[in-house]
Short mmCIF file of C-alpha atoms in Angstrom, two decimals:
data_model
loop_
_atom_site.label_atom_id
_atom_site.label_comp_id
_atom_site.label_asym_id
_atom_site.label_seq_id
_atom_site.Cartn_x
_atom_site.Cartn_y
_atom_site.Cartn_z
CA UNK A 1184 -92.60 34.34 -8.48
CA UNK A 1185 -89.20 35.15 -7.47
CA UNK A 1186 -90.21 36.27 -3.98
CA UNK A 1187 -91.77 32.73 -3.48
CA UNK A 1188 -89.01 30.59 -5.41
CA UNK A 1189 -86.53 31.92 -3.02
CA UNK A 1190 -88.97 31.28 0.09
CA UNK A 1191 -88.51 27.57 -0.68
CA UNK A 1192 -85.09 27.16 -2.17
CA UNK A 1193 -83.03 28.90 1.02
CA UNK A 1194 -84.46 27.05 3.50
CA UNK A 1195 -82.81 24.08 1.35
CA UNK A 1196 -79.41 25.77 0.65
CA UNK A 1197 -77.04 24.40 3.03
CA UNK A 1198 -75.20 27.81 3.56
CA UNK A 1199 -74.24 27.08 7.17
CA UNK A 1200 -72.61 24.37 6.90
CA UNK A 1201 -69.01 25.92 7.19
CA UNK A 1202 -70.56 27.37 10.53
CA UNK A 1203 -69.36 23.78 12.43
CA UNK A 1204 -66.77 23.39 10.31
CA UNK A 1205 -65.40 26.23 11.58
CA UNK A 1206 -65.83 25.81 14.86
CA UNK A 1207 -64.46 22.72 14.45
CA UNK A 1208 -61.50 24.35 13.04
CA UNK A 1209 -61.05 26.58 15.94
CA UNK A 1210 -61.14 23.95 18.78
CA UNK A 1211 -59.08 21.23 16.79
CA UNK A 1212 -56.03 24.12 16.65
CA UNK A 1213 -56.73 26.08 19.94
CA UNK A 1214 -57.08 22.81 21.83
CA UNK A 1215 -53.54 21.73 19.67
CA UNK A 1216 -51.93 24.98 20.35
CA UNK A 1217 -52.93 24.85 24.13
CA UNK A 1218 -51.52 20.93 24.30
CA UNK A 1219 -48.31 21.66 22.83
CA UNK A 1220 -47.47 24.68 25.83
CA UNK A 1221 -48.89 22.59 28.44
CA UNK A 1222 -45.72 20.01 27.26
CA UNK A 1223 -43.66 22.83 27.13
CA UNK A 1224 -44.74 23.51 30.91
CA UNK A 1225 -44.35 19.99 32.32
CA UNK A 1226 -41.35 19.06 30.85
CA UNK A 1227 -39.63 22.35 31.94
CA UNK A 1228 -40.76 21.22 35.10
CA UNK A 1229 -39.16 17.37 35.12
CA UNK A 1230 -36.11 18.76 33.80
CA UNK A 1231 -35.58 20.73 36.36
CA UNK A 1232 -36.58 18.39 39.00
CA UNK A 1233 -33.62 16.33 37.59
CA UNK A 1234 -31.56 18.75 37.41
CA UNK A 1235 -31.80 19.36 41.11
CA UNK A 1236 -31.79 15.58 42.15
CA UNK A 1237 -28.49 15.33 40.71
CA UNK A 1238 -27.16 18.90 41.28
CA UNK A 1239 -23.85 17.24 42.93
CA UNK A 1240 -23.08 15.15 40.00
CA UNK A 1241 -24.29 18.37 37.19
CA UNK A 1242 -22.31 20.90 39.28
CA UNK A 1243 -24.11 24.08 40.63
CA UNK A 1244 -22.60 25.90 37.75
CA UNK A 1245 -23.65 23.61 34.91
CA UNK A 1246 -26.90 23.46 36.66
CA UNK A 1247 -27.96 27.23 37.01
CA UNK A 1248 -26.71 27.62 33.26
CA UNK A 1249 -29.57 25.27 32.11
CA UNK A 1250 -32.08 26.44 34.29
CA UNK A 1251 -31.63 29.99 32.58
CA UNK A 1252 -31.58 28.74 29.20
CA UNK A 1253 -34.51 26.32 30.04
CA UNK A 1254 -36.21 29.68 31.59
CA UNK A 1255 -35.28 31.57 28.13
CA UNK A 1256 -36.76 29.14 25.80
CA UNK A 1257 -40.18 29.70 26.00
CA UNK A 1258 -39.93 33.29 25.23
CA UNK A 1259 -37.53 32.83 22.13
CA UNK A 1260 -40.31 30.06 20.71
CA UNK A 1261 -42.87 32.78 21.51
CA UNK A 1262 -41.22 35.15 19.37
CA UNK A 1263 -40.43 32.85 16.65
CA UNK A 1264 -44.14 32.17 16.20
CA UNK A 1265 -45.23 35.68 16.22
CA UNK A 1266 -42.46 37.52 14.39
CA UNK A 1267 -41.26 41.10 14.97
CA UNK A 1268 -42.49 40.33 18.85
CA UNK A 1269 -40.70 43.51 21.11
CA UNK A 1270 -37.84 44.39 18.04
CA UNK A 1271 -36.82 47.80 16.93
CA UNK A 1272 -35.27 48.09 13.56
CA UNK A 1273 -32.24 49.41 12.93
CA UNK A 1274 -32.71 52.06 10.41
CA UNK A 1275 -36.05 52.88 12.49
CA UNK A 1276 -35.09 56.90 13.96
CA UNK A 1277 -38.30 56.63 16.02
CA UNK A 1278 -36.18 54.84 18.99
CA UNK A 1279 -32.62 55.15 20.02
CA UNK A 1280 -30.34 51.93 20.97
CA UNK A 1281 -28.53 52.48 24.15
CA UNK A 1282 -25.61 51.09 25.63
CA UNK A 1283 -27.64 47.89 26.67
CA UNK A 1284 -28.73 47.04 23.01
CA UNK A 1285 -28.26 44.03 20.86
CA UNK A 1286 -28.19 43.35 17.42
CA UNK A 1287 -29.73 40.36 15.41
CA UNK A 1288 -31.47 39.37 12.64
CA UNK A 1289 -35.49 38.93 12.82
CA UNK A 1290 -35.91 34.87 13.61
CA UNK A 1291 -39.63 34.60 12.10
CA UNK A 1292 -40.66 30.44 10.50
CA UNK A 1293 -41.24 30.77 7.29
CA UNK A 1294 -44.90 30.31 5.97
CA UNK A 1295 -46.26 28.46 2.86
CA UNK A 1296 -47.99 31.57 1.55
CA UNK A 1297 -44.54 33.65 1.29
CA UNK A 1298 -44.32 34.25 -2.36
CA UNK A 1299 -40.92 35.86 -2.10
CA UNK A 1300 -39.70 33.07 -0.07
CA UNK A 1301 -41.28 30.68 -2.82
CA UNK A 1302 -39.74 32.39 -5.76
CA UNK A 1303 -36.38 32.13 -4.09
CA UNK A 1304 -36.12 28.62 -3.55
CA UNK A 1305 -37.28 27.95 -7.05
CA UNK A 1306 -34.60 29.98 -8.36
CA UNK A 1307 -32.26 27.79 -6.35
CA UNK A 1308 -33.15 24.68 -7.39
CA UNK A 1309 -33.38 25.61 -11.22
CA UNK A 1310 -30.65 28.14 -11.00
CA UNK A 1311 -28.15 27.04 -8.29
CA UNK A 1312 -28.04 30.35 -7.15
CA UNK A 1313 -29.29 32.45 -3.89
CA UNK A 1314 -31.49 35.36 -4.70
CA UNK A 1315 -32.67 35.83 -1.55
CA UNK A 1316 -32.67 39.96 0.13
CA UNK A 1317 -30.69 41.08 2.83
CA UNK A 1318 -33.06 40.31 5.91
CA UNK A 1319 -33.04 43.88 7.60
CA UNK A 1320 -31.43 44.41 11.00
CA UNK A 1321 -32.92 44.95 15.01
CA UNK A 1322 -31.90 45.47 17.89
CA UNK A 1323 -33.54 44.96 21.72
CA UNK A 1324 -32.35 45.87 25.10
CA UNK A 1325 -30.46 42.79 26.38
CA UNK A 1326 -31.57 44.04 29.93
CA UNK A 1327 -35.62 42.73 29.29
CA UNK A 1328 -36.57 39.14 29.09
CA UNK A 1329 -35.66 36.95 27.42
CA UNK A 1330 -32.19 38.12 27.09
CA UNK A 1331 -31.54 38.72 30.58
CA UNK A 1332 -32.21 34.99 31.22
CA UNK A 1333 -29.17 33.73 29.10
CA UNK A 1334 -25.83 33.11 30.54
CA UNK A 1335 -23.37 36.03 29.25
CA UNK A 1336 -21.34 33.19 27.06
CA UNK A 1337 -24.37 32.28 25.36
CA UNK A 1338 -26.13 35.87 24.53
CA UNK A 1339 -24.52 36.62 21.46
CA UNK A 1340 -24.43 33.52 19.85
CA UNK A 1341 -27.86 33.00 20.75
CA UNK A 1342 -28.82 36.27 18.94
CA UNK A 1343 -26.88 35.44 15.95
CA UNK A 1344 -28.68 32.29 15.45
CA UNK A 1345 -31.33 31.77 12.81
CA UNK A 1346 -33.51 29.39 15.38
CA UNK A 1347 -32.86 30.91 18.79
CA UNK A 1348 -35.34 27.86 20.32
CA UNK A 1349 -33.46 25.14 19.01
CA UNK A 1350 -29.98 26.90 19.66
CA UNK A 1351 -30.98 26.70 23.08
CA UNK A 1352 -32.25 23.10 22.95
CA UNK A 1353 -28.98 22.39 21.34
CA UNK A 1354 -26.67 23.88 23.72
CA UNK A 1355 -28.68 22.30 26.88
CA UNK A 1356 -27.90 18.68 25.51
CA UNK A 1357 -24.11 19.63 24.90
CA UNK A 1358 -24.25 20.62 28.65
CA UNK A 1359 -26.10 17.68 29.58
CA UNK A 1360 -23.98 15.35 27.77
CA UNK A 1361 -20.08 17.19 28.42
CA UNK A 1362 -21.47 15.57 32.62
CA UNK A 1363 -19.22 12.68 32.77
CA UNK A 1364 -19.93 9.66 34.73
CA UNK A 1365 -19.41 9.26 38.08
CA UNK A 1366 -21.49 7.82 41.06
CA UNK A 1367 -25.15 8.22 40.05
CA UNK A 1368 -24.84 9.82 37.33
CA UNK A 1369 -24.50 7.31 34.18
CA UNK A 1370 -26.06 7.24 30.82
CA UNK A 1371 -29.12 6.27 31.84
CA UNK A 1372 -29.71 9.55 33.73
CA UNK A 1373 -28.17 11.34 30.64
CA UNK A 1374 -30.55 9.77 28.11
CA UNK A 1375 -33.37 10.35 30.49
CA UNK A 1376 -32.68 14.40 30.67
CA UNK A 1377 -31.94 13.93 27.03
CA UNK A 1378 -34.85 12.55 25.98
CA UNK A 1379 -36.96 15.62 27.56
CA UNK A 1380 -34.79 17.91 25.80
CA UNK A 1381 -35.81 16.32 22.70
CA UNK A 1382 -38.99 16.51 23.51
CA UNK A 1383 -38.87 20.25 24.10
CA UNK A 1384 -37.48 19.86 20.71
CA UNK A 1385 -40.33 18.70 18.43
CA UNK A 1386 -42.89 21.36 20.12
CA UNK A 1387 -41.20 23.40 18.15
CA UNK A 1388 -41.94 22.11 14.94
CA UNK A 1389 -45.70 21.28 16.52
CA UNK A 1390 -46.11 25.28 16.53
CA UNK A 1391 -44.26 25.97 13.44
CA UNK A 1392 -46.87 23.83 11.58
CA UNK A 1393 -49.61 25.46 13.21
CA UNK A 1394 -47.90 28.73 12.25
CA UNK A 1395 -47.11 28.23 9.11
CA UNK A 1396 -50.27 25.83 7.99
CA UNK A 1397 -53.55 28.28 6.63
CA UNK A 1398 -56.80 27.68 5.36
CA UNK A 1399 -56.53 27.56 1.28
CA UNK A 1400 -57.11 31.21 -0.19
CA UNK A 1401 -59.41 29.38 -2.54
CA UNK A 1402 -61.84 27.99 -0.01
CA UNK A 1403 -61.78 30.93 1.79
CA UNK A 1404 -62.47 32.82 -1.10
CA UNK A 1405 -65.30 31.33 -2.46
CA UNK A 1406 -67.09 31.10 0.91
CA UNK A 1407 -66.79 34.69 1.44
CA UNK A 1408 -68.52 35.16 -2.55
CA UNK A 1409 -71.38 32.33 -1.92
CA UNK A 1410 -72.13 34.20 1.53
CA UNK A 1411 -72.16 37.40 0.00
CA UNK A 1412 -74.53 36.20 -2.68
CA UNK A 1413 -76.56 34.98 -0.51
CA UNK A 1414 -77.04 37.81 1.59
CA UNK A 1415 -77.85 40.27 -1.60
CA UNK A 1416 -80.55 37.91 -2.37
CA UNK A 1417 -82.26 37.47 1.26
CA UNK A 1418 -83.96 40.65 1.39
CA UNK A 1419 -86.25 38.87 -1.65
CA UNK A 1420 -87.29 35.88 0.49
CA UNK A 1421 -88.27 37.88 3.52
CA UNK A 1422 -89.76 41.33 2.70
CA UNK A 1423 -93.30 39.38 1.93
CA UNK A 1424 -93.37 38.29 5.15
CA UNK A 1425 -91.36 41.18 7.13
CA UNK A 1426 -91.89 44.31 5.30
CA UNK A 1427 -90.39 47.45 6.73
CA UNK A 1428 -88.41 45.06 9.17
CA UNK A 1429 -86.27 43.46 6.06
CA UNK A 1430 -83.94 45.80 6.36
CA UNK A 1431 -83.25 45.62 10.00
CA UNK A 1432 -83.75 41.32 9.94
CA UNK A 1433 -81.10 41.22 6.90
CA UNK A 1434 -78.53 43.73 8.85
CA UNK A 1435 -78.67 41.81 11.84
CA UNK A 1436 -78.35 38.34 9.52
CA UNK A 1437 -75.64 39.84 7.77
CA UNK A 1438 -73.65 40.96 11.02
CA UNK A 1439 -73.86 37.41 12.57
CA UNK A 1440 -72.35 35.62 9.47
CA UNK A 1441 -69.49 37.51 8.63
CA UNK A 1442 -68.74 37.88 12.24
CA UNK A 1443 -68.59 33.97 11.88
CA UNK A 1444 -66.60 34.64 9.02
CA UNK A 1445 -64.27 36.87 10.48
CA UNK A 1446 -63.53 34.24 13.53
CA UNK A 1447 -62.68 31.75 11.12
CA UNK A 1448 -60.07 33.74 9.20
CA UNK A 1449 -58.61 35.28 12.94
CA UNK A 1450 -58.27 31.70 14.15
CA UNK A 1451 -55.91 29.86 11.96
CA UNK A 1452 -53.44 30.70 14.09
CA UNK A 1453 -54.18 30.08 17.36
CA UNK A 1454 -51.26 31.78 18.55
CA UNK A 1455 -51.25 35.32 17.09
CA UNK A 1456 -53.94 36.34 19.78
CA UNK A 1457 -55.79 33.93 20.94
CA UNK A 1458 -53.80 31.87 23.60
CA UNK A 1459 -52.11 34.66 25.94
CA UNK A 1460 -47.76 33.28 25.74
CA UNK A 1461 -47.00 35.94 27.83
CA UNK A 1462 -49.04 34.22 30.70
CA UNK A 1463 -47.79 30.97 29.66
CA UNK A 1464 -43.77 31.97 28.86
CA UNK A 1465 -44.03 33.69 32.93
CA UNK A 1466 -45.34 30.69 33.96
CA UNK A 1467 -43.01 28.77 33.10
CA UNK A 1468 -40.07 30.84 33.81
CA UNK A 1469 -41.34 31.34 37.79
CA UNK A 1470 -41.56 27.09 37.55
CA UNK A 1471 -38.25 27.08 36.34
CA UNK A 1472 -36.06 30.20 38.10
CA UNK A 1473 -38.84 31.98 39.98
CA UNK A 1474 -39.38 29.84 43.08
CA UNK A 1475 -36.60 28.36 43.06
CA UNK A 1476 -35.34 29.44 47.16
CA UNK A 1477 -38.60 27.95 48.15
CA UNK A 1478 -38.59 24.77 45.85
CA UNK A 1479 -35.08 23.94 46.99
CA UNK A 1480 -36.89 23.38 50.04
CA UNK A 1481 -38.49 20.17 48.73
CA UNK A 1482 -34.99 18.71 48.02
CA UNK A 1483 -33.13 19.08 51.34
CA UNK A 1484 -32.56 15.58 53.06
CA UNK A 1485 -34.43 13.83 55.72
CA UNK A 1486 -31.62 14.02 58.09
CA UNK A 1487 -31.65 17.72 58.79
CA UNK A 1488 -35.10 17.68 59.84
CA UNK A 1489 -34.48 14.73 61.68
CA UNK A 1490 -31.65 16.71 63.80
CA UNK A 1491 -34.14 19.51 64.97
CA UNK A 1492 -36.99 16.46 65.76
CA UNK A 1493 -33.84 15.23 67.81
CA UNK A 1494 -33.13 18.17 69.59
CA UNK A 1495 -36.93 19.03 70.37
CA UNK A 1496 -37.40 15.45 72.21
CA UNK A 1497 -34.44 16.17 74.08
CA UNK A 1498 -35.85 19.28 75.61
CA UNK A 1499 -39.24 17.44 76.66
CA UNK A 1500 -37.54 14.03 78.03
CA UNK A 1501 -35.62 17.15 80.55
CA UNK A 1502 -38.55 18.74 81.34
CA UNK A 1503 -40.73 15.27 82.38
CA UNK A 1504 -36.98 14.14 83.92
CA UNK A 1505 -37.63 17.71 86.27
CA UNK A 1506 -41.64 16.81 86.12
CA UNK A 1507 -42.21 20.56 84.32
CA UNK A 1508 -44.66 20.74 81.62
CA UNK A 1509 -43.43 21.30 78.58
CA UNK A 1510 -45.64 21.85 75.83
CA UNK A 1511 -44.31 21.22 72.05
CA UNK A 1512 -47.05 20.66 69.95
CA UNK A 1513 -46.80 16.99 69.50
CA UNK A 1514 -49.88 14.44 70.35
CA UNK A 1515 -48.57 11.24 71.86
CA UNK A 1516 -48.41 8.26 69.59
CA UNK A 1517 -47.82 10.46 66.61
CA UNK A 1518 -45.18 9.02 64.06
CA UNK A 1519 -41.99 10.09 62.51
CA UNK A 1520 -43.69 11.78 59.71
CA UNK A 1521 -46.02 13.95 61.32
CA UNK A 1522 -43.41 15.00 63.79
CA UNK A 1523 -41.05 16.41 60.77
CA UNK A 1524 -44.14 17.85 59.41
CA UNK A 1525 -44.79 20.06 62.22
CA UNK A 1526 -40.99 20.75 62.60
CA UNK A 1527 -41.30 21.82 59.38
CA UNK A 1528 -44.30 24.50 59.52
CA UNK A 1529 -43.13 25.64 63.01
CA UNK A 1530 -39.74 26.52 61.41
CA UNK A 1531 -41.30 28.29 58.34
CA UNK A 1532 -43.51 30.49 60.79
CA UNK A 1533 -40.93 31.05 62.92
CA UNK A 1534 -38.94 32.28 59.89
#
């Protein structure tokens, strides 16, 4: 009787339905996670485009100073996000600091299941007073990324900060706003760089909620009982029908769910694992710093192009003036454009 009451109550018992809900779970917060680094990437992009376009106004020096911190964030937000990223304690005898090391305190976002972090701020709002432990000391050699990237006035008060990311966000706009106006440069290109910078700005809180955001204990909990339950009592419902294969059905049941399971509770934050930020933070940096002798290519004027198209044209009017054949690669009737294009690739092969 039991055999056949289970039969027809678990094709009934809607057991899988946290199946789509978590898959739904996983693409709403990989998809998020993966939206707020492609903003990261294209605005690291624009902002440097603008700070080329108005290199003369910025100043070279002003200029190469952001690029390197703009090159450095994405690294210091990846290690904010996934704490204790490439950091060798102090105390820690296993590895000895060098001449080349740096010290500074672990810069991890706080989570809303940090019961020590939880009891401390209740203290200080009943109490008035700070309980909270001495965060332990690191150190990392300033000669790996992203410490390398940062301008040598910048390095240690970077490291001393409690929110490296938004340090650097912070000192970008003071070096974008100390630019004072001059001929195309007003505050209408200041606001514009600006306003990216803020932008960089709030995808930092986007992946600290993400980060610090988890599925309720409680749910998770009592999905893990009711599919463990239901697993003990499966063998019941099939061995009339299976017999000797139960055992081997059931196994091969149980695998599948709490691989399920196990997805779910690896997921929740998307970026512990399952978006690569090392391919993203080089990325970004080789937009940014990487290419930047061939990219500076793309913002050299007209007019030196126009001076080699100039000096090619007089070599062919000589040679049709002393009726010799001169070959140069240009098709009569082609226009300005093309002409500079071809200038253009013949000088890059012949470099």
């Amino acid at each position: 009787n039991i055999s056949k009451w289970l039969m027809e109550l678990y094709p009934k018992v809607p057991l899988l339905e946290f199946l789509p809900s978590t898959k739904f779970l996983h693409q709403i917060l990989l998809q998020e996670g993966r939206k707020i680094w492609e903003v990261i990437s294209s605005t690291a992009r624009d902002i440097t485009r603008m700070l080329k376009l108005y290199e003369q106004q910025i100043g070279k020096d002003k200029r190469v100073r952001v690029q390197r911190l703009l090159a450095a964030f994405p690294y210091l937000l990846r290690h904010r996000i996934r704490p204790n990223l490439l950091m060798r304690k102090l105390k820690d005898t296993n590895f000895e600091r060098n001449e080349y090391s740096l010290l500074l305190y672990d810069d991890a976002a706080m989570t809303d299941y940090d019961l020590e972090l939880a009891t401390a701020a209740s203290d200080e709002e009943n109490d008035g007073k700070s309980r909270r432990n001495t965060r332990p000391l690191y150190w990392v050699d300033r000669r790996t990324l992203p410490w390398r990237l940062l301008p040598k006035g910048a390095l240690e008060t970077c490291a001393r900060a409690q929110n490296r990311p938004l340090w650097v966000v912070d000192r970008m706009s003071k070096e974008i706003q100390t630019v004072p106006d001059q001929h195309n440069w007003t505050s209408r290109e200041r606001l514009t760089i600006l306003g990216m910078l803020n932008k960089m700005s709030s995808q930092i809180g986007k992946c600290e909620r993400i980060h610090q955001t988890i599925v309720p204990s409680n749910y998770a909990r009592h999905s893990l009982r009711s599919l463990t339950i239901w697993l003990l009592g499966l063998p019941l419902a099939l061995v009339k029908d299976l017999g000797l294969a139960t055992g081997p059905a059931v196994w091969v049941i149980a695998w599948c769910l709490f691989g399920v399971y196990q997805i779910g509770y690896s997921i929740e934050d998307p970026f512990q694992g399952t978006l690569r930020l090392s391919i993203l933070c080089d990325s970004i940096r080789r937009d940014v710093i990487g290419d930047e002798f061939f990219r500076d290519t793309a913002f050299e004027e007209a007019e030196e192009l126009q001076e080699e198209i100039n000096a090619v044209n007089g070599v062919v009017n000589t040679a049709k003036a002393n009726s010799q054949v001169y070959d140069t690669g240009f098709l009569d009737g082609e226009n300005e454009d093309e002409q500079v294009e071809h200038v253009a690739s013949t000088k890059s092969k012949s470099n």
